[in-house]
Amino acid sequence: MLELAPHRPSFLRPLDAGLLVVGAAILGVVILASSAFAADAGEALTRNTVRLSLGWYFAALLIMMRLDRGDWPATAAAGRLARWCWTWGLVCFAVHVGMAFHCYHHWSPADAFERTRQISGLGEGIYFSYLFAVVWAADAATWWLAPAKYAARSRWFDRALHAYMLFMVANGMIVYETGPIRWAGVVMFIILPAAWLLTRFSPRWREQ
């Protein structure tokens, strides 16, 4: 009688276990370095965790562009890699939000509203940031808990979701930032459409 191999959850597979360890190690190093070597640990933790989040976000988008329809259920390596990058981006963003509320707002939503008003002129903009976090968390949770449904959903839904998230990232990196972060945002928003065009019109590049 043929014996079937026991099913292993995706997070126990070698690739997933490796990405789990690597992501946790990178986040740990960033937190320890920011706490130990920065003159202002709170500012360093807040800024460096969001930078790390954006790095994972950028990597996830580049990989997503090259996924085939069959990769989205995350049964193959490419889909799982994209999902982990997406997930670690969310985790680092959640840590960033926690650091910001602890170090700058003292866990006061009213203070966050006022600080947003001072920076952007529109305090209600903080609610768009809350929505950004909720949308990202819901999307990542769906990808883990219902990958088949995630892969089968409308492409228009994906386009709307990513358009909103890119709009928020552009505001956070370019419109309301200065210095190296702004330039990093400019470079990122040059690379992303170029990569998308290559993926769309150069099948050979996509297959490499």
CSV table of C-alpha atoms in Angstrom, one decimal:
chain,number,residue,atom,x,y,z
A,1,MET,CA,0.0,0.0,0.0
A,2,LEU,CA,1.4,3.4,-1.0
A,3,GLU,CA,2.1,5.6,2.0
A,4,LEU,CA,1.7,9.3,1.5
A,5,ALA,CA,4.3,11.6,3.0
A,6,PRO,CA,3.0,13.7,5.9
A,7,HIS,CA,1.9,17.2,5.0
A,8,ARG,CA,4.2,19.8,6.4
A,9,PRO,CA,2.9,23.4,6.9
A,10,SER,CA,4.7,25.8,4.6
A,11,PHE,CA,6.4,27.6,7.4
A,12,LEU,CA,8.2,24.3,8.3
A,13,ARG,CA,9.7,23.9,4.8
A,14,PRO,CA,13.5,24.7,4.5
A,15,LEU,CA,13.0,27.8,2.4
A,16,ASP,CA,10.3,29.2,4.7
A,17,ALA,CA,12.2,28.3,7.8
A,18,GLY,CA,15.3,30.0,6.4
A,19,LEU,CA,13.4,33.2,5.5
A,20,LEU,CA,11.8,33.2,8.9
A,21,VAL,CA,15.2,33.1,10.6
A,22,VAL,CA,16.8,35.6,8.2
A,23,GLY,CA,14.0,38.1,8.5
A,24,ALA,CA,14.1,37.9,12.3
A,25,ALA,CA,17.9,38.2,12.4
A,26,ILE,CA,17.9,41.3,10.2
A,27,LEU,CA,15.2,42.9,12.3
A,28,GLY,CA,17.0,42.0,15.5
A,29,VAL,CA,20.3,43.5,14.2
A,30,VAL,CA,18.5,46.7,13.2
A,31,ILE,CA,16.9,47.0,16.6
A,32,LEU,CA,20.0,46.3,18.6
A,33,ALA,CA,22.2,48.6,16.5
A,34,SER,CA,19.7,51.4,16.6
A,35,SER,CA,19.4,51.0,20.4
A,36,ALA,CA,23.1,50.7,21.1
A,37,PHE,CA,24.9,53.1,18.7
A,38,ALA,CA,22.5,55.9,18.0
A,39,ALA,CA,22.5,59.2,19.9
A,40,ASP,CA,18.7,59.2,19.9
A,41,ALA,CA,17.6,55.6,20.2
A,42,GLY,CA,13.9,56.3,19.8
A,43,GLU,CA,14.4,58.3,16.5
A,44,ALA,CA,16.8,55.6,15.2
A,45,LEU,CA,14.4,52.8,16.0
A,46,THR,CA,11.5,54.6,14.4
A,47,ARG,CA,13.4,55.5,11.2
A,48,ASN,CA,15.4,52.4,10.7
A,49,THR,CA,12.5,50.0,11.2
A,50,VAL,CA,10.5,51.9,8.5
A,51,ARG,CA,13.5,51.8,6.2
A,52,LEU,CA,13.8,48.1,6.7
A,53,SER,CA,10.1,47.8,6.0
A,54,LEU,CA,10.4,49.7,2.8
A,55,GLY,CA,13.3,47.5,1.8
A,56,TRP,CA,11.2,44.3,2.2
A,57,TYR,CA,8.3,46.1,0.4
A,58,PHE,CA,10.5,47.0,-2.5
A,59,ALA,CA,11.8,43.5,-2.8
A,60,ALA,CA,8.3,42.0,-2.6
A,61,LEU,CA,7.0,44.1,-5.4
A,62,LEU,CA,10.0,43.3,-7.7
A,63,ILE,CA,9.4,39.5,-7.1
A,64,MET,CA,5.6,39.9,-7.5
A,65,MET,CA,6.0,41.4,-10.9
A,66,ARG,CA,7.7,38.2,-12.1
A,67,LEU,CA,5.2,35.7,-10.6
A,68,ASP,CA,3.0,33.7,-12.9
A,69,ARG,CA,-0.6,33.0,-12.1
A,70,GLY,CA,0.4,29.6,-10.7
A,71,ASP,CA,2.9,31.1,-8.3
A,72,TRP,CA,0.5,33.2,-6.3
A,73,PRO,CA,-0.9,30.3,-4.1
A,74,ALA,CA,2.7,30.2,-2.7
A,75,THR,CA,3.2,26.5,-3.4
A,76,ALA,CA,6.4,27.1,-5.3
A,77,ALA,CA,9.6,28.8,-4.2
A,78,ALA,CA,9.0,32.1,-6.0
A,79,GLY,CA,5.6,32.6,-4.5
A,80,ARG,CA,6.8,31.8,-1.0
A,81,LEU,CA,9.7,34.1,-1.3
A,82,ALA,CA,7.4,37.0,-2.4
A,83,ARG,CA,5.0,36.2,0.5
A,84,TRP,CA,7.8,36.2,3.1
A,85,CYS,CA,9.2,39.6,1.8
A,86,TRP,CA,5.6,41.0,1.9
A,87,THR,CA,5.2,39.6,5.4
A,88,TRP,CA,8.5,40.9,6.8
A,89,GLY,CA,7.7,44.3,5.3
A,90,LEU,CA,4.5,44.3,7.3
A,91,VAL,CA,6.1,43.1,10.5
A,92,CYS,CA,8.8,45.8,10.3
A,93,PHE,CA,6.2,48.4,9.6
A,94,ALA,CA,4.2,47.3,12.7
A,95,VAL,CA,7.4,47.7,14.8
A,96,HIS,CA,7.9,51.1,13.2
A,97,VAL,CA,4.4,52.2,14.2
A,98,GLY,CA,4.9,50.9,17.7
A,99,MET,CA,8.2,52.8,18.0
A,100,ALA,CA,6.6,56.0,16.7
A,101,PHE,CA,3.7,55.8,19.1
A,102,HIS,CA,5.9,55.0,22.0
A,103,CYS,CA,8.8,57.4,21.4
A,104,TYR,CA,6.9,60.3,19.8
A,105,HIS,CA,3.2,60.2,20.6
A,106,HIS,CA,3.3,58.5,24.0
A,107,TRP,CA,0.5,56.2,22.8
A,108,SER,CA,-1.8,59.1,22.3
A,109,PRO,CA,-3.9,59.1,19.1
A,110,ALA,CA,-4.6,62.8,19.6
A,111,ASP,CA,-0.9,63.6,19.7
A,112,ALA,CA,-0.4,61.5,16.5
A,113,PHE,CA,-3.2,63.5,14.9
A,114,GLU,CA,-1.7,66.8,15.9
A,115,ARG,CA,1.8,65.9,14.8
A,116,THR,CA,0.5,64.8,11.4
A,117,ARG,CA,-1.4,68.1,11.1
A,118,GLN,CA,1.9,70.0,11.9
A,119,ILE,CA,3.8,68.1,9.2
A,120,SER,CA,1.3,67.8,6.4
A,121,GLY,CA,-1.3,70.5,7.3
A,122,LEU,CA,-4.0,67.8,7.5
A,123,GLY,CA,-4.4,65.9,10.7
A,124,GLU,CA,-6.9,63.5,9.1
A,125,GLY,CA,-4.0,62.2,7.1
A,126,ILE,CA,-3.2,59.9,10.0
A,127,TYR,CA,-6.3,57.9,9.2
A,128,PHE,CA,-4.9,57.1,5.8
A,129,SER,CA,-1.8,55.7,7.6
A,130,TYR,CA,-4.0,53.6,9.8
A,131,LEU,CA,-5.8,52.3,6.7
A,132,PHE,CA,-2.5,51.6,5.1
A,133,ALA,CA,-1.5,49.3,8.0
A,134,VAL,CA,-4.9,47.6,8.1
A,135,VAL,CA,-4.9,47.0,4.3
A,136,TRP,CA,-1.4,45.5,4.4
A,137,ALA,CA,-2.2,43.3,7.4
A,138,ALA,CA,-5.4,42.0,5.8
A,139,ASP,CA,-3.7,41.3,2.5
A,140,ALA,CA,-0.8,39.4,4.1
A,141,ALA,CA,-3.2,37.5,6.4
A,142,THR,CA,-5.3,36.4,3.4
A,143,TRP,CA,-2.2,35.3,1.5
A,144,TRP,CA,-1.2,33.0,4.4
A,145,LEU,CA,-4.7,31.8,5.5
A,146,ALA,CA,-6.4,31.4,2.1
A,147,PRO,CA,-3.7,31.4,-0.6
A,148,ALA,CA,-5.9,29.8,-3.2
A,149,LYS,CA,-8.5,32.5,-2.9
A,150,TYR,CA,-5.7,35.1,-2.8
A,151,ALA,CA,-4.4,33.9,-6.1
A,152,ALA,CA,-7.9,33.7,-7.7
A,153,ARG,CA,-9.1,37.2,-6.8
A,154,SER,CA,-9.6,40.0,-9.3
A,155,ARG,CA,-6.6,41.7,-10.7
A,156,TRP,CA,-8.4,45.0,-10.5
A,157,PHE,CA,-8.6,44.5,-6.7
A,158,ASP,CA,-4.8,43.9,-6.7
A,159,ARG,CA,-4.2,47.0,-8.8
A,160,ALA,CA,-6.4,49.2,-6.5
A,161,LEU,CA,-4.6,47.9,-3.4
A,162,HIS,CA,-1.1,48.4,-4.8
A,163,ALA,CA,-2.0,51.8,-6.2
A,164,TYR,CA,-3.2,53.0,-2.8
A,165,MET,CA,-0.1,51.6,-1.1
A,166,LEU,CA,2.3,53.1,-3.6
A,167,PHE,CA,0.5,56.4,-3.2
A,168,MET,CA,1.1,56.3,0.6
A,169,VAL,CA,4.7,55.2,0.2
A,170,ALA,CA,5.4,58.0,-2.3
A,171,ASN,CA,4.0,60.5,0.2
A,172,GLY,CA,6.0,59.1,3.0
A,173,MET,CA,9.3,58.8,1.2
A,174,ILE,CA,9.2,61.7,-1.3
A,175,VAL,CA,6.6,64.4,-0.4
A,176,TYR,CA,7.1,64.6,3.3
A,177,GLU,CA,10.8,63.5,3.6
A,178,THR,CA,14.1,65.1,2.8
A,179,GLY,CA,17.7,64.0,2.2
A,180,PRO,CA,18.7,60.4,1.6
A,181,ILE,CA,15.2,59.0,2.2
A,182,ARG,CA,13.7,61.2,-0.5
A,183,TRP,CA,16.4,60.3,-3.0
A,184,ALA,CA,15.9,56.6,-2.1
A,185,GLY,CA,12.2,57.1,-2.8
A,186,VAL,CA,13.0,58.7,-6.2
A,187,VAL,CA,15.2,55.8,-7.2
A,188,MET,CA,12.7,53.3,-6.0
A,189,PHE,CA,9.9,54.9,-8.1
A,190,ILE,CA,12.2,54.9,-11.1
A,191,ILE,CA,13.1,51.2,-10.8
A,192,LEU,CA,9.6,49.9,-10.1
A,193,PRO,CA,8.0,51.2,-13.4
A,194,ALA,CA,11.1,50.2,-15.3
A,195,ALA,CA,10.9,46.7,-13.9
A,196,TRP,CA,7.2,46.5,-14.6
A,197,LEU,CA,7.8,47.5,-18.2
A,198,LEU,CA,10.5,44.9,-18.6
A,199,THR,CA,8.2,42.2,-17.1
A,200,ARG,CA,5.3,43.2,-19.3
A,201,PHE,CA,7.2,43.6,-22.6
A,202,SER,CA,10.3,41.4,-22.2
A,203,PRO,CA,9.3,37.7,-21.5
A,204,ARG,CA,13.0,36.7,-21.7
A,205,TRP,CA,13.8,39.1,-18.8
A,206,ARG,CA,10.8,37.7,-16.8
A,207,GLU,CA,12.0,34.1,-17.3
A,208,GLN,CA,15.6,34.8,-16.1
